Each structure stands twice: as C-alpha cells, then as structure tokens.
Tab-separated table of C-alpha atoms (C1' of nucleotides) in Angstrom:
chain	number	residue	atom	x	y	z
A	114	MET	CA	18.407	24.280	16.839
A	115	PRO	CA	17.652	21.619	19.557
A	116	GLU	CA	18.344	18.069	18.382
A	117	ASP	CA	16.272	15.968	20.974
A	118	THR	CA	12.853	17.587	19.786
A	119	PRO	CA	10.734	14.965	17.928
A	120	ARG	CA	9.990	15.908	14.485
A	121	ARG	CA	6.101	16.231	14.158
A	122	ARG	CA	5.886	17.652	10.674
A	123	LEU	CA	6.584	15.043	8.044
A	124	ASP	CA	6.334	15.566	4.119
A	125	ALA	CA	3.322	13.706	2.675
A	126	ASP	CA	5.485	10.935	1.169
A	127	ALA	CA	7.255	10.145	4.476
A	128	ARG	CA	3.860	10.288	6.362
A	129	ARG	CA	2.213	7.831	4.083
A	130	GLU	CA	4.939	5.481	4.602
A	131	GLU	CA	4.752	5.799	8.305
A	132	ILE	CA	0.888	5.169	8.246
A	133	VAL	CA	1.574	2.019	6.255
A	134	ARG	CA	4.170	0.943	8.689
A	135	VAL	CA	2.042	1.688	11.932
A	136	THR	CA	-0.936	0.115	10.432
A	137	LEU	CA	0.716	-3.168	10.024
A	138	ASP	CA	2.333	-3.000	13.466
A	139	LEU	CA	-1.198	-2.260	15.024
A	140	ALA	CA	-2.812	-5.040	12.991
A	141	ALA	CA	-0.167	-7.379	14.498
A	142	LYS	CA	-0.716	-6.164	18.110
A	143	GLN	CA	-4.677	-5.558	18.081
A	144	GLY	CA	-5.933	-7.429	15.010
A	145	VAL	CA	-6.333	-6.415	11.414
A	146	ASP	CA	-9.993	-5.531	11.765
A	147	ASP	CA	-9.619	-3.671	14.900
A	148	VAL	CA	-7.281	-0.987	13.706
A	149	THR	CA	-9.097	2.494	13.867
A	150	THR	CA	-7.839	5.498	12.385
A	151	GLN	CA	-7.631	6.842	15.805
A	152	ASP	CA	-5.269	4.173	16.549
A	153	MET	CA	-3.083	4.998	13.652
A	154	ALA	CA	-2.951	8.656	14.487
A	155	GLN	CA	-2.076	8.058	18.301
A	156	ALA	CA	0.767	5.718	17.239
A	157	MET	CA	2.083	8.599	15.105
A	158	GLY	CA	1.690	11.141	17.897
A	159	VAL	CA	-0.689	13.206	15.603
A	160	THR	CA	-4.411	13.783	15.594
A	161	GLN	CA	-7.089	11.526	14.066
A	162	GLY	CA	-7.936	14.101	11.159
A	163	ALA	CA	-4.509	14.335	10.009
A	164	VAL	CA	-4.736	10.744	8.608
A	165	PHE	CA	-7.110	11.835	6.076
A	166	ARG	CA	-4.882	14.372	4.528
A	167	HIS	CA	-2.829	11.471	3.233
A	168	PHE	CA	-5.315	9.128	2.114
A	169	PRO	CA	-8.851	9.662	1.083
A	170	SER	CA	-10.495	6.619	2.942
A	171	LYS	CA	-9.369	3.909	5.146
A	172	ASP	CA	-9.996	1.645	2.275
A	173	ALA	CA	-7.258	3.574	0.429
A	174	ILE	CA	-4.795	2.805	3.451
A	175	TRP	CA	-5.232	-0.732	3.361
A	176	LEU	CA	-4.602	-0.625	-0.287
A	177	ALA	CA	-1.238	0.944	0.091
A	178	VAL	CA	-0.446	-1.598	2.912
A	179	MET	CA	-1.387	-4.386	0.490
A	180	HIS	CA	1.087	-2.813	-2.187
A	181	TRP	CA	3.843	-2.393	0.381
A	182	VAL	CA	3.180	-6.357	1.275
A	183	ARG	CA	3.145	-7.308	-2.466
A	184	ASP	CA	6.365	-5.306	-3.209
A	185	ARG	CA	8.305	-6.458	0.222
A	186	LEU	CA	7.295	-10.111	-0.191
A	187	MET	CA	7.888	-10.629	-3.927
A	188	ALA	CA	11.302	-9.019	-3.464
A	189	VAL	CA	12.215	-11.166	-0.354
A	190	LEU	CA	11.053	-14.396	-2.231
A	191	GLY	CA	12.752	-13.487	-5.529
A	192	ARG	CA	15.965	-12.690	-3.619
A	193	ALA	CA	15.678	-16.069	-1.913
A	194	ALA	CA	14.775	-18.299	-5.103
A	195	GLU	CA	17.640	-17.060	-7.195
A	196	GLN	CA	20.183	-18.264	-4.612
A	197	GLY	CA	19.112	-21.938	-5.074
A	198	ARG	CA	21.278	-24.574	-6.666
A	199	ASP	CA	18.605	-26.327	-8.191
A	200	PRO	CA	14.792	-25.787	-8.415
A	201	LEU	CA	14.049	-27.634	-5.181
A	202	ASP	CA	16.669	-25.903	-3.217
A	203	ALA	CA	15.210	-22.566	-4.479
A	204	LEU	CA	11.816	-23.744	-3.266
A	205	ALA	CA	13.209	-24.590	0.286
A	206	ARG	CA	15.103	-21.331	0.273
A	207	MET	CA	11.909	-19.416	-0.795
A	208	PHE	CA	9.708	-21.321	1.933
A	209	ALA	CA	12.237	-20.451	4.779
A	210	ALA	CA	12.364	-16.662	3.520
A	211	HIS	CA	8.783	-16.651	3.690
A	212	ILE	CA	8.339	-18.041	7.059
A	213	ASP	CA	11.211	-15.483	8.575
A	214	PHE	CA	9.307	-12.888	6.914
A	215	ILE	CA	6.059	-13.730	8.503
A	216	ALA	CA	7.835	-14.076	11.856
A	217	ALA	CA	9.280	-10.532	11.307
A	218	HIS	CA	5.707	-9.063	10.196
A	219	PRO	CA	3.067	-11.215	11.960
A	220	ALA	CA	0.296	-9.360	10.407
A	221	ILE	CA	0.911	-9.964	6.772
A	222	PRO	CA	-0.722	-13.244	6.449
A	223	ARG	CA	-3.823	-12.047	8.217
A	224	VAL	CA	-4.021	-8.834	6.059
A	225	LEU	CA	-3.929	-11.068	2.945
A	226	THR	CA	-6.657	-13.349	4.226
A	227	SER	CA	-8.970	-11.007	5.993
A	228	GLU	CA	-12.387	-11.608	4.573
A	229	HIS	CA	-13.587	-8.423	6.152
A	230	LEU	CA	-11.038	-6.346	3.977
A	231	HIS	CA	-11.792	-8.269	0.535
A	232	ILE	CA	-15.764	-7.887	0.797
A	233	ARG	CA	-16.374	-4.477	-0.337
A	234	ASN	CA	-12.930	-3.428	-1.507
A	235	ARG	CA	-12.846	-5.002	-4.856
A	236	ALA	CA	-9.348	-3.334	-5.729
A	237	LEU	CA	-7.904	-4.995	-2.565
A	238	ARG	CA	-9.399	-8.332	-3.241
A	239	GLU	CA	-8.026	-8.211	-6.953
A	240	LEU	CA	-4.551	-7.394	-5.505
A	241	VAL	CA	-4.744	-10.318	-3.090
A	242	THR	CA	-5.800	-12.502	-6.078
A	243	GLU	CA	-2.900	-11.541	-7.984
A	244	ILE	CA	-0.525	-12.161	-5.200
A	245	MET	CA	-1.824	-15.638	-4.697
A	246	LEU	CA	-1.860	-16.546	-8.343
A	247	GLY	CA	1.519	-15.205	-8.725
A	248	TYR	CA	3.001	-16.930	-5.794
A	249	GLU	CA	1.125	-20.005	-6.950
A	250	ALA	CA	2.794	-19.871	-10.533
A	251	ARG	CA	6.100	-19.281	-9.084
A	252	VAL	CA	5.899	-22.293	-6.897
A	253	ALA	CA	4.448	-24.354	-9.808
A	254	GLY	CA	7.206	-23.334	-12.112
A	255	LEU	CA	9.973	-24.393	-9.858
A	256	LEU	CA	8.331	-27.567	-9.412
A	257	GLU	CA	7.948	-28.120	-13.289
A	258	ALA	CA	11.706	-27.097	-13.438
A	259	ALA	CA	12.392	-29.654	-10.774
A	260	LYS	CA	10.347	-32.347	-12.882
A	261	ALA	CA	12.659	-31.545	-15.942
A	262	ASP	CA	15.856	-31.980	-13.896
A	263	GLY	CA	14.398	-35.412	-12.664
A	264	LEU	CA	14.251	-33.846	-8.931
A	265	ALA	CA	10.514	-34.237	-8.777
A	266	ARG	CA	8.356	-37.104	-9.872
A	267	ALA	CA	7.381	-37.202	-13.488
A	268	ASP	CA	3.520	-37.497	-12.729
A	269	LEU	CA	3.534	-34.714	-10.134
A	270	ASP	CA	0.628	-32.217	-10.568
A	271	ALA	CA	2.522	-29.120	-9.943
A	272	HIS	CA	-0.529	-26.910	-9.921
A	273	ALA	CA	-2.064	-29.088	-7.081
A	274	ALA	CA	1.388	-29.243	-5.215
A	275	ALA	CA	1.443	-25.527	-5.313
A	276	THR	CA	-1.865	-25.297	-3.626
A	277	LEU	CA	-0.852	-27.547	-1.036
A	278	TYR	CA	2.576	-25.371	-0.491
A	279	ILE	CA	0.217	-22.161	0.008
A	280	GLY	CA	-2.153	-24.210	2.327
A	281	MET	CA	0.958	-25.355	4.370
A	282	ILE	CA	1.979	-21.835	5.233
A	283	GLN	CA	-1.521	-20.931	6.108
A	284	GLY	CA	-1.940	-23.935	8.372
A	285	LEU	CA	1.623	-23.252	10.313
A	286	VAL	CA	0.308	-19.498	10.489
A	287	LEU	CA	-2.965	-20.518	12.070
A	288	GLN	CA	-1.381	-22.830	14.376
A	289	ALA	CA	1.294	-20.506	15.546
A	290	SER	CA	-1.523	-17.877	16.263
A	291	LEU	CA	-3.900	-20.230	18.307
A	292	LEU	CA	-1.087	-21.875	20.258
A	293	ARG	CA	0.941	-18.936	20.662
A	294	GLY	CA	3.950	-19.630	22.920
A	295	HIS	CA	3.428	-23.290	22.834
A	296	ARG	CA	4.503	-23.853	19.289
A	297	THR	CA	6.902	-21.608	17.436
A	298	LEU	CA	6.276	-20.991	13.726
A	299	LYS	CA	9.971	-21.491	12.555
A	300	ALA	CA	10.263	-24.753	14.539
A	301	GLU	CA	6.754	-26.345	13.202
A	302	ALA	CA	7.639	-25.007	9.595
A	303	ALA	CA	11.267	-26.863	9.905
A	304	ARG	CA	9.287	-29.868	10.463
A	305	THR	CA	6.452	-29.627	8.044
A	306	PHE	CA	8.713	-28.700	4.948
A	307	PRO	CA	10.161	-32.186	4.743
A	308	VAL	CA	6.848	-33.775	4.534
A	309	PHE	CA	5.845	-31.697	1.811
A	310	LEU	CA	8.877	-32.647	-0.100
A	311	GLN	CA	8.206	-36.166	0.139
A	312	ALA	CA	5.104	-35.445	-1.959
A	313	VAL	CA	7.268	-33.988	-4.664
A	314	ARG	CA	10.197	-36.282	-4.671
A	315	PRO	CA	10.642	-39.119	-7.129
A	316	PRO	CA	10.022	-42.597	-5.657
A	317	ASN	CA	13.538	-43.967	-6.893
A	318	PRO	CA	16.326	-42.437	-5.115
B	178	MET	CA	-57.620	-16.472	11.513
B	179	PRO	CA	-55.595	-15.857	8.312
B	180	GLU	CA	-53.378	-18.919	7.437
B	181	ASP	CA	-50.741	-17.078	5.529
B	182	THR	CA	-49.686	-15.019	8.676
B	183	PRO	CA	-46.413	-16.584	9.538
B	184	ARG	CA	-46.010	-18.143	13.089
B	185	ARG	CA	-43.971	-15.424	14.897
B	186	ARG	CA	-43.691	-16.789	18.297
B	187	LEU	CA	-41.059	-19.752	18.985
B	188	ASP	CA	-40.142	-21.163	22.274
B	189	ALA	CA	-36.582	-20.333	23.452
B	190	ASP	CA	-34.815	-23.529	22.574
B	191	ALA	CA	-36.260	-23.161	18.887
B	192	ARG	CA	-35.441	-19.336	18.738
B	193	ARG	CA	-31.869	-19.941	19.819
B	194	GLU	CA	-31.443	-22.728	17.003
B	195	GLU	CA	-32.700	-20.281	14.632
B	196	ILE	CA	-30.375	-17.516	15.708
B	197	VAL	CA	-27.456	-19.937	15.173
B	198	ARG	CA	-28.643	-20.885	11.903
B	199	VAL	CA	-29.191	-17.370	10.368
B	200	THR	CA	-26.067	-16.297	11.903
B	201	LEU	CA	-24.271	-19.168	9.864
B	202	ASP	CA	-26.141	-18.298	6.753
B	203	LEU	CA	-25.389	-14.340	7.225
B	204	ALA	CA	-21.734	-15.081	7.639
B	205	ALA	CA	-21.830	-16.903	4.629
B	206	LYS	CA	-23.381	-14.145	2.467
B	207	GLN	CA	-21.899	-11.005	3.988
B	208	GLY	CA	-18.814	-12.038	5.917
B	209	VAL	CA	-18.409	-13.246	9.495
B	210	ASP	CA	-17.180	-9.977	11.024
B	211	ASP	CA	-20.177	-7.893	9.176
B	212	VAL	CA	-22.908	-9.714	10.665
B	213	THR	CA	-24.922	-7.571	13.091
B	214	THR	CA	-27.691	-8.448	15.468
B	215	GLN	CA	-29.865	-6.235	13.522
B	216	ASP	CA	-29.349	-8.314	10.419
B	217	MET	CA	-29.945	-11.680	12.433
B	218	ALA	CA	-33.269	-10.358	13.775
B	219	GLN	CA	-34.315	-9.127	10.238
B	220	ALA	CA	-33.646	-12.608	8.709
B	221	MET	CA	-35.903	-14.086	11.226
B	222	GLY	CA	-38.664	-11.596	11.101
B	223	VAL	CA	-38.370	-9.968	14.787
B	224	THR	CA	-37.053	-7.128	16.114
B	225	GLN	CA	-33.343	-6.616	17.047
B	226	GLY	CA	-34.320	-6.323	20.807
B	227	ALA	CA	-35.749	-9.778	20.649
B	228	VAL	CA	-32.472	-11.297	19.923
B	229	PHE	CA	-31.124	-10.266	23.415
B	230	ARG	CA	-33.932	-12.141	25.140
B	231	HIS	CA	-32.167	-15.449	24.085
B	232	PHE	CA	-28.622	-14.380	24.376
B	233	PRO	CA	-27.001	-12.279	26.750
B	234	SER	CA	-24.374	-10.811	24.355
B	235	LYS	CA	-23.103	-11.106	20.768
B	236	ASP	CA	-20.241	-13.127	21.848
B	237	ALA	CA	-22.556	-15.608	23.527
B	238	ILE	CA	-24.115	-16.010	20.109
B	239	TRP	CA	-20.869	-16.753	18.525
B	240	LEU	CA	-19.965	-19.108	21.127
B	241	ALA	CA	-22.932	-21.032	20.535
B	242	VAL	CA	-22.341	-20.988	16.696
B	243	MET	CA	-18.829	-22.364	17.386
B	244	HIS	CA	-20.380	-25.002	19.530
B	245	TRP	CA	-22.850	-26.069	16.652
B	246	VAL	CA	-19.909	-26.163	14.413
B	247	ARG	CA	-17.928	-28.386	16.700
B	248	ASP	CA	-20.716	-30.796	17.232
B	249	ARG	CA	-21.917	-31.039	13.766
B	250	LEU	CA	-18.073	-31.223	12.179
B	251	MET	CA	-17.104	-33.827	14.756
B	252	ALA	CA	-20.088	-36.000	13.887
B	253	VAL	CA	-19.633	-35.786	10.188
B	254	LEU	CA	-15.793	-36.707	10.450
B	255	GLY	CA	-16.503	-39.413	12.641
B	256	ARG	CA	-19.105	-41.011	10.711
B	257	ALA	CA	-17.028	-40.568	7.454
B	258	ALA	CA	-13.837	-42.180	9.062
B	259	GLU	CA	-15.606	-45.413	10.750
B	260	GLN	CA	-16.596	-46.233	7.212
B	261	GLY	CA	-13.049	-46.616	6.102
B	262	ARG	CA	-11.582	-49.926	5.033
B	263	ASP	CA	-8.261	-48.966	6.382
B	264	PRO	CA	-6.769	-46.155	8.090
B	265	LEU	CA	-5.812	-44.194	4.729
B	266	ASP	CA	-9.281	-44.815	3.206
B	267	ALA	CA	-10.660	-43.584	6.339
B	268	LEU	CA	-8.597	-40.306	5.915
B	269	ALA	CA	-9.581	-39.741	2.583
B	270	ARG	CA	-13.308	-40.274	3.395
B	271	MET	CA	-12.999	-37.841	6.249
B	272	PHE	CA	-11.305	-35.425	3.927
B	273	ALA	CA	-14.242	-35.679	1.358
B	274	ALA	CA	-16.657	-35.269	4.167
B	275	HIS	CA	-15.043	-32.087	5.229
B	276	ILE	CA	-15.065	-30.693	2.083
B	277	ASP	CA	-18.806	-31.541	1.335
B	278	PHE	CA	-19.444	-30.088	4.806
B	279	ILE	CA	-17.667	-26.760	4.012
B	280	ALA	CA	-19.438	-26.648	0.641
B	281	ALA	CA	-22.776	-26.767	2.505
B	282	HIS	CA	-21.769	-24.235	5.051
B	283	PRO	CA	-19.163	-22.092	3.447
B	284	ALA	CA	-19.015	-19.860	6.579
B	285	ILE	CA	-17.754	-22.542	8.769
B	286	PRO	CA	-13.825	-22.208	7.965
B	287	ARG	CA	-14.238	-18.349	8.317
B	288	VAL	CA	-15.692	-18.502	11.788
B	289	LEU	CA	-12.903	-21.026	12.755
B	290	THR	CA	-10.210	-18.696	11.448
B	291	SER	CA	-11.712	-15.393	11.945
B	292	GLU	CA	-9.244	-13.654	14.344
B	293	HIS	CA	-11.587	-10.836	14.978
B	294	LEU	CA	-13.764	-13.310	16.903
B	295	HIS	CA	-10.810	-14.833	18.825
B	296	ILE	CA	-8.949	-11.757	19.971
B	297	ARG	CA	-11.358	-10.611	22.901
B	298	ASN	CA	-13.468	-13.858	23.339
B	299	ARG	CA	-11.209	-16.019	25.087
B	300	ALA	CA	-13.813	-18.972	25.594
B	301	LEU	CA	-14.139	-18.960	21.648
B	302	ARG	CA	-10.602	-19.101	21.018
B	303	GLU	CA	-10.074	-22.106	23.321
B	304	LEU	CA	-12.820	-23.752	21.875
B	305	VAL	CA	-11.240	-23.202	18.511
B	306	THR	CA	-8.008	-24.810	19.777
B	307	GLU	CA	-9.753	-27.440	20.964
B	308	ILE	CA	-11.310	-28.221	17.798
B	309	MET	CA	-7.936	-27.907	15.968
B	310	LEU	CA	-6.149	-29.882	18.221
B	311	GLY	CA	-8.602	-32.607	18.399
B	312	TYR	CA	-8.736	-32.628	14.577
B	313	GLU	CA	-4.990	-32.791	14.269
B	314	ALA	CA	-4.841	-35.650	16.895
B	315	ARG	CA	-7.434	-37.636	14.807
B	316	VAL	CA	-5.560	-37.189	11.680
B	317	ALA	CA	-2.159	-38.076	13.469
B	318	GLY	CA	-3.816	-41.037	14.858
B	319	LEU	CA	-4.739	-42.414	11.717
B	320	LEU	CA	-1.370	-41.887	10.188
B	321	GLU	CA	0.138	-43.714	12.857
B	322	ALA	CA	-2.421	-46.377	12.443
B	323	ALA	CA	-1.413	-46.388	8.521
B	324	LYS	CA	2.332	-46.680	9.670
B	325	ALA	CA	1.534	-49.737	11.761
B	326	ASP	CA	-0.306	-51.299	8.666
B	327	GLY	CA	2.593	-50.556	6.429
B	328	LEU	CA	0.314	-48.276	4.443
B	329	ALA	CA	2.324	-45.158	5.256
B	330	ARG	CA	6.112	-44.616	5.266
B	331	ALA	CA	7.772	-45.823	8.395
B	332	ASP	CA	9.617	-42.513	9.040
B	333	LEU	CA	6.652	-40.201	8.559
B	334	ASP	CA	6.218	-37.533	11.034
B	335	ALA	CA	2.427	-37.924	11.778
B	336	HIS	CA	2.137	-34.683	13.567
B	337	ALA	CA	3.983	-32.630	10.657
B	338	ALA	CA	1.626	-34.424	8.157
B	339	ALA	CA	-1.440	-33.750	10.335
B	340	THR	CA	-0.542	-29.826	10.341
B	341	LEU	CA	-0.023	-30.132	6.072
B	342	TYR	CA	-3.410	-31.891	5.903
B	343	ILE	CA	-5.361	-28.936	7.810
B	344	GLY	CA	-3.278	-26.356	6.071
B	345	MET	CA	-4.315	-28.037	2.694
B	346	ILE	CA	-7.828	-27.501	3.531
B	347	GLN	CA	-7.444	-23.763	4.540
B	348	GLY	CA	-5.597	-23.244	1.307
B	349	LEU	CA	-8.244	-24.623	-0.719
B	350	VAL	CA	-10.769	-22.783	1.012
B	351	LEU	CA	-8.971	-19.408	0.368
B	352	GLN	CA	-8.383	-20.162	-3.134
B	353	ALA	CA	-12.227	-21.089	-3.755
B	354	SER	CA	-13.368	-17.993	-1.922
B	355	LEU	CA	-10.765	-15.592	-3.766
B	356	LEU	CA	-11.448	-17.325	-7.191
B	357	ARG	CA	-15.131	-17.696	-6.551
B	358	GLY	CA	-16.537	-19.195	-9.721
B	359	HIS	CA	-13.164	-19.497	-11.666
B	360	ARG	CA	-12.217	-22.697	-9.340
B	361	THR	CA	-14.475	-25.000	-7.363
B	362	LEU	CA	-13.604	-26.177	-4.034
B	363	LYS	CA	-14.576	-29.845	-4.853
B	364	ALA	CA	-12.681	-30.034	-8.248
B	365	GLU	CA	-9.470	-28.625	-6.502
B	366	ALA	CA	-9.809	-30.609	-3.505
B	367	ALA	CA	-9.801	-33.796	-5.616
B	368	ARG	CA	-6.658	-32.684	-7.493
B	369	THR	CA	-4.899	-31.814	-4.200
B	370	PHE	CA	-5.483	-34.770	-1.940
B	371	PRO	CA	-3.607	-37.176	-3.954
B	372	VAL	CA	-0.616	-35.053	-3.742
B	373	PHE	CA	-0.702	-35.079	-0.244
B	374	LEU	CA	-1.102	-38.871	-0.198
B	375	GLN	CA	2.255	-39.186	-1.909
B	376	ALA	CA	3.845	-37.569	1.067
B	377	VAL	CA	2.485	-40.389	3.027
B	378	ARG	CA	2.650	-43.224	1.109
B	379	PRO	CA	5.922	-45.532	1.477
B	380	PRO	CA	8.398	-45.566	-1.316
B	381	ASN	CA	8.177	-49.090	-2.458
B	382	PRO	CA	4.736	-50.317	-3.669
C	217	DC	C1'	-62.936	-17.835	30.795
C	218	DA	C1'	-59.297	-15.841	33.483
C	219	DC	C1'	-54.609	-15.735	34.749
C	220	DC	C1'	-49.950	-15.870	33.909
C	221	DT	C1'	-45.701	-16.651	31.876
C	222	DA	C1'	-42.704	-15.873	28.375
C	223	DA	C1'	-41.760	-13.828	23.514
C	224	DG	C1'	-41.769	-9.999	21.082
C	225	DG	C1'	-42.280	-4.702	20.298
C	226	DT	C1'	-40.965	0.090	21.196
C	227	DA	C1'	-38.025	3.465	21.756
C	228	DG	C1'	-34.624	4.348	23.563
C	229	DT	C1'	-28.926	5.032	25.197
C	230	DA	C1'	-24.066	5.457	25.033
C	231	DA	C1'	-20.221	4.422	22.609
C	232	DT	C1'	-17.503	4.117	18.452
C	233	DC	C1'	-16.213	5.006	14.156
C	234	DA	C1'	-14.726	7.225	9.295
C	235	DG	C1'	-14.970	11.385	7.365
C	236	DT	C1'	-15.400	16.873	7.102
C	237	DC	C1'	-13.625	21.599	7.732
C	238	DA	C1'	-12.263	25.777	9.021
C	239	DC	C1'	-8.484	27.327	10.974
C	240	DT	C1'	-3.237	27.387	12.629
C	241	DA	C1'	1.402	26.341	12.605
C	242	DT	C1'	5.635	25.382	10.218
C	243	DC	C1'	8.432	25.047	6.284
C	244	DT	C1'	10.291	26.867	1.751
C	245	DA	C1'	11.449	29.754	-1.996
C	246	DA	C1'	11.768	34.262	-3.902
D	122	DT	C1'	11.663	39.003	5.043
D	123	DT	C1'	7.563	37.600	3.369
D	124	DA	C1'	4.364	35.032	0.795
D	125	DG	C1'	2.505	30.929	-0.701
D	126	DA	C1'	2.236	25.965	-0.043
D	127	DT	C1'	1.114	22.127	2.981
D	128	DA	C1'	0.969	19.409	7.110
D	129	DG	C1'	-1.454	19.119	11.332
D	130	DT	C1'	-5.419	20.582	14.859
D	131	DG	C1'	-9.597	20.611	17.107
D	132	DA	C1'	-14.306	20.472	17.115
D	133	DC	C1'	-17.786	18.517	14.455
D	134	DT	C1'	-21.348	15.096	12.132
D	135	DG	C1'	-24.037	11.466	10.716
D	136	DA	C1'	-24.171	6.558	10.874
D	137	DT	C1'	-23.835	2.596	12.977
D	138	DT	C1'	-23.573	-0.537	16.662
D	139	DA	C1'	-24.465	-3.647	20.974
D	140	DC	C1'	-27.269	-3.495	24.375
D	141	DT	C1'	-31.382	-2.085	27.750
D	142	DA	C1'	-36.028	-0.778	30.031
D	143	DC	C1'	-40.300	-0.744	29.748
D	144	DC	C1'	-44.420	-2.272	27.821
D	145	DT	C1'	-47.617	-5.445	24.897
D	146	DT	C1'	-49.558	-9.676	23.447
D	147	DA	C1'	-49.506	-14.522	22.262
D	148	DG	C1'	-50.796	-18.977	24.147
D	149	DG	C1'	-50.966	-22.571	27.082
D	150	DT	C1'	-53.210	-24.235	31.880
D	151	DG	C1'	-56.261	-24.070	35.824
DNA sequence: CACCTAAGGTAGTAATCAGTCACTATCTAA
DNA sequence: TTAGATAGTGACTGATTACTACCTTAGGTG
C-alpha cells in the first residue's frame, strides 16, 4: 500500500480527539466565539456534516474541549506541585507550570472565561466552576500548609490570597493578549509572581 | 392627544445615547456577544432598521459604548483617587469606586475583555489597550508615590504590582459571575484588597 | 397653515450558521 | 469473498444576522 496517502477515515475515538484538538487550535488563531463547525471540518480535511457524526451538537464539542482542558491542566498542576520542596515552592512550580501550559495552548484561558460559552450551556458553566473552585482550593491548601510551616504570615486570608493568585494569571493573560508582541507572558509572569509572594510571606525574616 | 402614548421620536444625540445605554444593559442581561441590533431596537421600542440611522455599523455602536465606558470609568476613578489622604488611601478609594462601578454596570468588564469584540475591530482593541495602559500607569504612579512617602516597600516593582492589581479585579469579576449568588463581588473585594496591600506595605511598621 | 427636514417604519437582501439526511466509500470479521 | 458496520459526502434546510432602500410621518420654522 502507498505510505504517503493521508489517512482520511479515522475511527470515532480518534476523530473525536482530533476535533477537540483542532477546535482548541482554531480558538487560539481566530477567537473562541468565531470557530465554526465548517472551520473544524476544513482543518481536518473532511466535510462539515462529518463533524456531527461524532458530536450531537456544537455545545457537546465545547464540553469535550473543557473536559480535555480540565484533565490536562489538573495533571500538569499536580505534577508540578508534588515536586515542590515546601508548600511555597510547590506554589511557585505550579504557577510556572500553568504559565507554560497557557503559552503552549493560548486558547485555554479564553475558553475558561468565555461568557458566550457559559450562558446557555449550563453543563459547561458548572464544569468551569468546578475547575475554578478546585484550583482555588488547591492554592488555598498550599497557603494553609505554608502557614503551618511558618512560611506564610499567620494572619493570611488563604481564600482571599487564592483569589488574588487566580486573578494574577487572568491579568497576565489579558495583558499578553492585548499587547501581543510588546510584552511576553513568561517575562511578565516572572516579574509579577514575586510581588504576590510578598503578600504571603511573614513580616519577620 | 392621548397622554399615555410614549414619546417615540428622539433627536439623534439622545437616540445615540439611548442606544449605548440599552446596549450595556442588554450585555449585562444576555452576554456581550449575544446582543443583536434587533434586541437593541426592541428595548427602545423602535424597529431594527432605525438603529442604523444613528450608527453606520454595529462595530461603531460598540466603539461608542467603549468610549462611554472609558469616559465614565476614568471620571469615577479620578474623583475617588483625589479624595485620598495619601497615595495608598487613594488606591484603596479607587479600588472601591471601581468595584462599585462594576456592580452598577456589570457588563463593563465583559466588554473590556471580550475577545470577540477585539478581534476584527482594531479601533476597539486600541481603545481597550489605551484604557488598560492608562489604568496601569495610574496605579503604578500611586505606588511610586507611596514608595516616596515610605508607605510602600522601597524595592517594590510598581509595574508588576499594578498588573497584579488589575488581575485582582478580573479575578473578582470572574468569581462573582461564575458563582452568582453564592459570593458577592463587594464582599470578596473587601477581603482580597487587604491581601494585595500586604504585598505593597513595607516590612517594618 | 404650508413646508421641509430628519426620525422611524416596512420590507426586504445576502451571508452565515448549526444541524439533517439519504447515500456512498471504506474497513473488518466471518 | 462477502456482508454488515461505520466513517464520510453532498446537498439541503430553517433560523438568524447585519445591513439597505424606499416610503411615511412627526414636529419645528417661516
């Protein structure tokens, strides 16, 4: 058989995975809310109707994308955190891993925060809420552990600090996307995280 | 003539203002990216075609909305800041004023961060960038002034801290919108700002 | 009152989109 | 080899959308 012939037919599982992949790619290129099923099909080299053999609706595609994001993100964050020597080191590694993950998949924060997707699709909004609350709880847990170890100020409001942490990432993403080119996500992130740490660290060295 | 007949005809200036107003209202109710010109017309009690007598395109409407947002927001922030007794007090008042403003006009942060609006409409994106950079410069300026007064740590990276400040607001908005009802914007804001302040304050009281 | 300007109404258009369906091509297993 | 299963095609639909052209009428001015 000829080896260079591109395989068109994929089994349903592989095709579903590819749809999720190209959807994220297209979202990064042209914006989350401007990805059409026609775009997806074209990016895969099939016709538009074929997309609906594998998903019953476009909402279902976004839900699958969100599951993919949750699974990957949580795995990346977990792996980074468990290499930390202490809770604050774990937090720093988690932050760096998250920034790297976003740099590799720029559409992810947009998918998580796109109100257009949340509004009618309740399942999607609940999944986002689960991701956010889980993330916040993880950060707050690390901060509580840091308090117990004397690495964080005793009077720190861990919940509020976790909110600040998540907002920091959002702010960095927005800046990087508006000032594309002028400021890089990684450089700004490296400057901003130490400021956040100052809010956490105890007053007496 | 019957008195209960609502006045329909408005002069062009008043109609343009009303279009901006209802557009922001509708964006808060049904999402920025789901406001149609038909919705706007219906909210004003006119037909859809009438909208295009006052704006040449929908993009032009969003641009007018963004100008409205910039003018109002800057006025609110400026008024709040100039009442501060010192730079950090000014920052705290500015933050509180911003949170109040968002609570009164929930669509505003969504309009500022909607990528769907930024993507093709370059003028809009540039206006958002101007607002963001201006805001960041204002915050950084207050922080530099605080450093000069000994109210902030001498080694503070004012630019990075301003990024953190803006991210804090974004994070609070996202939380409030996802957990609508469970957490209120003002309460969470009141808890989170003191944590941010700890990142700024000098180590020795 | 008569006239004119500008705001609004009516009734479209072309484009785009998600989703459908009957049919075909390709793969696999007996 | 053949029969069933399934991935993909192509043509379509109905709904929605921003935007337009032409007409009507309100309302102020001389």
